[in-house]
């Protein structure tokens, strides 16, 4: 998907957050990966293994990962125990929004898993979905998490 003029503005989902809430101010100048998933799918279909590898490799480079559970029902929005249990079972320690449907609509997510890659300016650069999307996400993360070697160089 080509660059979109969609800012990274996280909504406050009615279902709340698992692990920790995210505030937009925490994302300034960081590349962000939004991973939309569904509890109705199994872990392999949502590709959490790839996501864990991305966290290990690109997290130290500044990548912020945010999960978005789009499996929602009135019961789940009132009681997030199923999402919390799922997160613990699969070792998901990053922030996860329990979406009331507003985030999926705002970002045009119609199927899961969906991977949305935002640059450090908070602009959506890529929206990938489907079973092989994680494979296509990796080179994008590589590009958006490049170290600025000039900033790290010591002064002469």
mmCIF file of C-alpha atoms in Angstrom:
data_model
loop_
_atom_site.group_PDB
_atom_site.id
_atom_site.type_symbol
_atom_site.label_atom_id
_atom_site.label_comp_id
_atom_site.label_asym_id
_atom_site.label_seq_id
_atom_site.Cartn_x
_atom_site.Cartn_y
_atom_site.Cartn_z
ATOM 1 C CA UNK A 1 0.000 0.000 0.000
ATOM 2 C CA UNK A 2 1.405 3.428 -0.840
ATOM 3 C CA UNK A 3 2.033 6.109 1.739
ATOM 4 C CA UNK A 4 -1.168 7.269 3.362
ATOM 5 C CA UNK A 5 -1.858 10.598 4.963
ATOM 6 C CA UNK A 6 -3.210 8.870 8.049
ATOM 7 C CA UNK A 7 -1.581 10.080 11.252
ATOM 8 C CA UNK A 8 -0.778 7.676 14.035
ATOM 9 C CA UNK A 9 -3.417 8.777 16.501
ATOM 10 C CA UNK A 10 -4.364 6.042 18.893
ATOM 11 C CA UNK A 11 -7.931 6.053 19.959
ATOM 12 C CA UNK A 12 -9.029 5.197 23.462
ATOM 13 C CA UNK A 13 -10.827 1.907 22.823
ATOM 14 C CA UNK A 14 -13.823 1.149 25.014
ATOM 15 C CA UNK A 15 -12.272 -2.221 25.795
ATOM 16 C CA UNK A 16 -9.186 -0.607 27.262
ATOM 17 C CA UNK A 17 -5.609 -1.881 27.285
ATOM 18 C CA UNK A 18 -3.737 -5.032 28.240
ATOM 19 C CA UNK A 19 -0.208 -4.689 29.697
ATOM 20 C CA UNK A 20 -0.143 -0.863 29.559
ATOM 21 C CA UNK A 21 -1.950 1.975 27.802
ATOM 22 C CA UNK A 22 -0.186 3.865 25.038
ATOM 23 C CA UNK A 23 -0.192 7.623 24.749
ATOM 24 C CA UNK A 24 0.622 9.278 21.434
ATOM 25 C CA UNK A 25 3.336 11.372 23.111
ATOM 26 C CA UNK A 26 5.281 8.142 23.836
ATOM 27 C CA UNK A 27 5.576 7.506 20.103
ATOM 28 C CA UNK A 28 7.261 10.754 19.045
ATOM 29 C CA UNK A 29 10.043 10.090 16.544
ATOM 30 C CA UNK A 30 9.673 6.299 16.812
ATOM 31 C CA UNK A 31 8.686 3.877 14.071
ATOM 32 C CA UNK A 32 5.566 1.961 15.070
ATOM 33 C CA UNK A 33 4.146 -1.408 14.103
ATOM 34 C CA UNK A 34 0.439 -1.886 14.769
ATOM 35 C CA UNK A 35 -0.436 -5.587 14.716
ATOM 36 C CA UNK A 36 -4.171 -6.202 14.391
ATOM 37 C CA UNK A 37 -5.131 -9.736 15.366
ATOM 38 C CA UNK A 38 -8.141 -11.801 16.326
ATOM 39 C CA UNK A 39 -8.521 -14.232 19.199
ATOM 40 C CA UNK A 40 -10.751 -16.231 16.861
ATOM 41 C CA UNK A 41 -7.609 -17.124 14.866
ATOM 42 C CA UNK A 42 -4.936 -19.404 16.237
ATOM 43 C CA UNK A 43 -1.524 -18.057 17.220
ATOM 44 C CA UNK A 44 0.104 -19.410 14.059
ATOM 45 C CA UNK A 45 -2.407 -17.607 11.823
ATOM 46 C CA UNK A 46 -1.773 -14.340 13.667
ATOM 47 C CA UNK A 47 1.988 -14.974 13.359
ATOM 48 C CA UNK A 48 2.979 -14.051 16.896
ATOM 49 C CA UNK A 49 6.281 -15.897 16.412
ATOM 50 C CA UNK A 50 7.304 -13.372 13.751
ATOM 51 C CA UNK A 51 6.147 -10.544 15.953
ATOM 52 C CA UNK A 52 8.336 -11.777 18.826
ATOM 53 C CA UNK A 53 11.324 -11.918 16.448
ATOM 54 C CA UNK A 54 10.577 -8.363 15.268
ATOM 55 C CA UNK A 55 10.486 -7.166 18.885
ATOM 56 C CA UNK A 56 13.827 -8.804 19.664
ATOM 57 C CA UNK A 57 15.538 -7.485 16.542
ATOM 58 C CA UNK A 58 13.978 -4.073 15.999
ATOM 59 C CA UNK A 59 12.889 -3.097 19.533
ATOM 60 C CA UNK A 60 16.451 -2.075 20.473
ATOM 61 C CA UNK A 61 16.442 0.133 17.369
ATOM 62 C CA UNK A 62 13.422 2.038 18.629
ATOM 63 C CA UNK A 63 10.511 0.128 17.096
ATOM 64 C CA UNK A 64 7.345 0.413 19.168
ATOM 65 C CA UNK A 65 4.974 -2.538 18.773
ATOM 66 C CA UNK A 66 1.317 -2.201 19.655
ATOM 67 C CA UNK A 67 -1.150 -5.065 19.371
ATOM 68 C CA UNK A 68 -4.813 -4.518 18.614
ATOM 69 C CA UNK A 69 -7.269 -7.296 19.437
ATOM 70 C CA UNK A 70 -10.178 -6.900 17.024
ATOM 71 C CA UNK A 71 -12.080 -9.853 18.409
ATOM 72 C CA UNK A 72 -14.698 -8.010 20.327
ATOM 73 C CA UNK A 73 -18.048 -8.687 21.801
ATOM 74 C CA UNK A 74 -19.988 -6.764 24.400
ATOM 75 C CA UNK A 75 -18.830 -9.309 26.993
ATOM 76 C CA UNK A 76 -15.168 -9.082 25.990
ATOM 77 C CA UNK A 77 -15.255 -5.287 26.088
ATOM 78 C CA UNK A 78 -16.537 -5.456 29.675
ATOM 79 C CA UNK A 79 -14.238 -8.287 30.753
ATOM 80 C CA UNK A 80 -10.808 -8.458 29.154
ATOM 81 C CA UNK A 81 -9.754 -11.636 31.002
ATOM 82 C CA UNK A 82 -9.758 -13.708 27.796
ATOM 83 C CA UNK A 83 -7.403 -11.248 26.086
ATOM 84 C CA UNK A 84 -5.184 -11.021 29.177
ATOM 85 C CA UNK A 85 -5.014 -14.808 29.410
ATOM 86 C CA UNK A 86 -4.208 -15.102 25.701
ATOM 87 C CA UNK A 87 -1.438 -12.503 26.049
ATOM 88 C CA UNK A 88 0.117 -14.334 29.020
ATOM 89 C CA UNK A 89 -0.140 -17.723 27.300
ATOM 90 C CA UNK A 90 1.664 -16.437 24.209
ATOM 91 C CA UNK A 91 4.197 -14.189 25.974
ATOM 92 C CA UNK A 92 2.780 -10.965 24.548
ATOM 93 C CA UNK A 93 4.237 -8.285 26.798
ATOM 94 C CA UNK A 94 3.781 -5.210 24.604
ATOM 95 C CA UNK A 95 0.698 -2.958 24.886
ATOM 96 C CA UNK A 96 -2.491 -4.446 23.415
ATOM 97 C CA UNK A 97 -5.618 -2.415 22.757
ATOM 98 C CA UNK A 98 -8.916 -4.236 23.068
ATOM 99 C CA UNK A 99 -10.633 -2.639 20.096
ATOM 100 C CA UNK A 100 -14.285 -1.729 20.188
ATOM 101 C CA UNK A 101 -14.146 -1.557 16.387
ATOM 102 C CA UNK A 102 -13.115 2.087 16.167
ATOM 103 C CA UNK A 103 -9.395 1.462 15.616
ATOM 104 C CA UNK A 104 -9.998 -1.127 12.892
ATOM 105 C CA UNK A 105 -12.380 1.262 11.129
ATOM 106 C CA UNK A 106 -10.015 4.235 11.505
ATOM 107 C CA UNK A 107 -7.139 2.331 9.919
ATOM 108 C CA UNK A 108 -9.160 0.455 7.306
ATOM 109 C CA UNK A 109 -8.459 -2.999 8.749
ATOM 110 C CA UNK A 110 -10.890 -5.496 7.271
ATOM 111 C CA UNK A 111 -9.033 -8.769 7.925
ATOM 112 C CA UNK A 112 -6.502 -10.136 10.363
ATOM 113 C CA UNK A 113 -3.691 -10.406 10.820
ATOM 114 C CA UNK A 114 -2.956 -6.887 9.597
ATOM 115 C CA UNK A 115 0.378 -5.144 9.983
ATOM 116 C CA UNK A 116 0.507 -1.345 9.772
ATOM 117 C CA UNK A 117 3.950 0.236 9.614
ATOM 118 C CA UNK A 118 4.296 3.881 10.611
ATOM 119 C CA UNK A 119 7.442 5.933 10.130
ATOM 120 C CA UNK A 120 9.074 8.034 12.854
ATOM 121 C CA UNK A 121 6.934 11.001 11.760
ATOM 122 C CA UNK A 122 3.812 9.031 12.655
ATOM 123 C CA UNK A 123 2.598 8.518 9.087
ATOM 124 C CA UNK A 124 1.210 5.236 7.829
ATOM 125 C CA UNK A 125 3.630 3.932 5.210
ATOM 126 C CA UNK A 126 2.465 0.354 4.688
ATOM 127 C CA UNK A 127 -0.673 -1.666 5.402
ATOM 128 C CA UNK A 128 -0.193 -5.395 4.866
ATOM 129 C CA UNK A 129 -2.585 -8.194 5.661
ATOM 130 C CA UNK A 130 -3.009 -11.894 5.211
ATOM 131 C CA UNK A 131 -1.092 -14.999 6.088
ATOM 132 C CA UNK A 132 2.225 -14.062 4.409
ATOM 133 C CA UNK A 133 2.220 -10.401 5.470
ATOM 134 C CA UNK A 134 4.827 -10.850 8.226
ATOM 135 C CA UNK A 135 7.364 -11.959 5.634
ATOM 136 C CA UNK A 136 6.778 -8.694 3.754
ATOM 137 C CA UNK A 137 6.897 -6.590 6.939
ATOM 138 C CA UNK A 138 10.463 -7.485 7.893
ATOM 139 C CA UNK A 139 12.258 -5.490 5.127
ATOM 140 C CA UNK A 140 10.048 -2.494 5.902
ATOM 141 C CA UNK A 141 11.025 -2.613 9.566
ATOM 142 C CA UNK A 142 14.648 -2.848 8.529
ATOM 143 C CA UNK A 143 14.273 0.346 6.508
ATOM 144 C CA UNK A 144 12.296 2.298 9.113
ATOM 145 C CA UNK A 145 14.559 1.364 12.036
ATOM 146 C CA UNK A 146 17.909 2.267 10.479
ATOM 147 C CA UNK A 147 20.333 3.730 12.966
ATOM 148 C CA UNK A 148 21.404 7.313 12.340
ATOM 149 C CA UNK A 149 25.133 6.712 12.377
ATOM 150 C CA UNK A 150 25.954 10.403 12.038
ATOM 151 C CA UNK A 151 24.227 11.184 15.352
ATOM 152 C CA UNK A 152 26.173 8.469 17.160
ATOM 153 C CA UNK A 153 29.577 9.554 15.929
ATOM 154 C CA UNK A 154 31.727 11.203 18.596
ATOM 155 C CA UNK A 155 32.798 14.791 18.082
ATOM 156 C CA UNK A 156 36.369 15.210 16.745
#
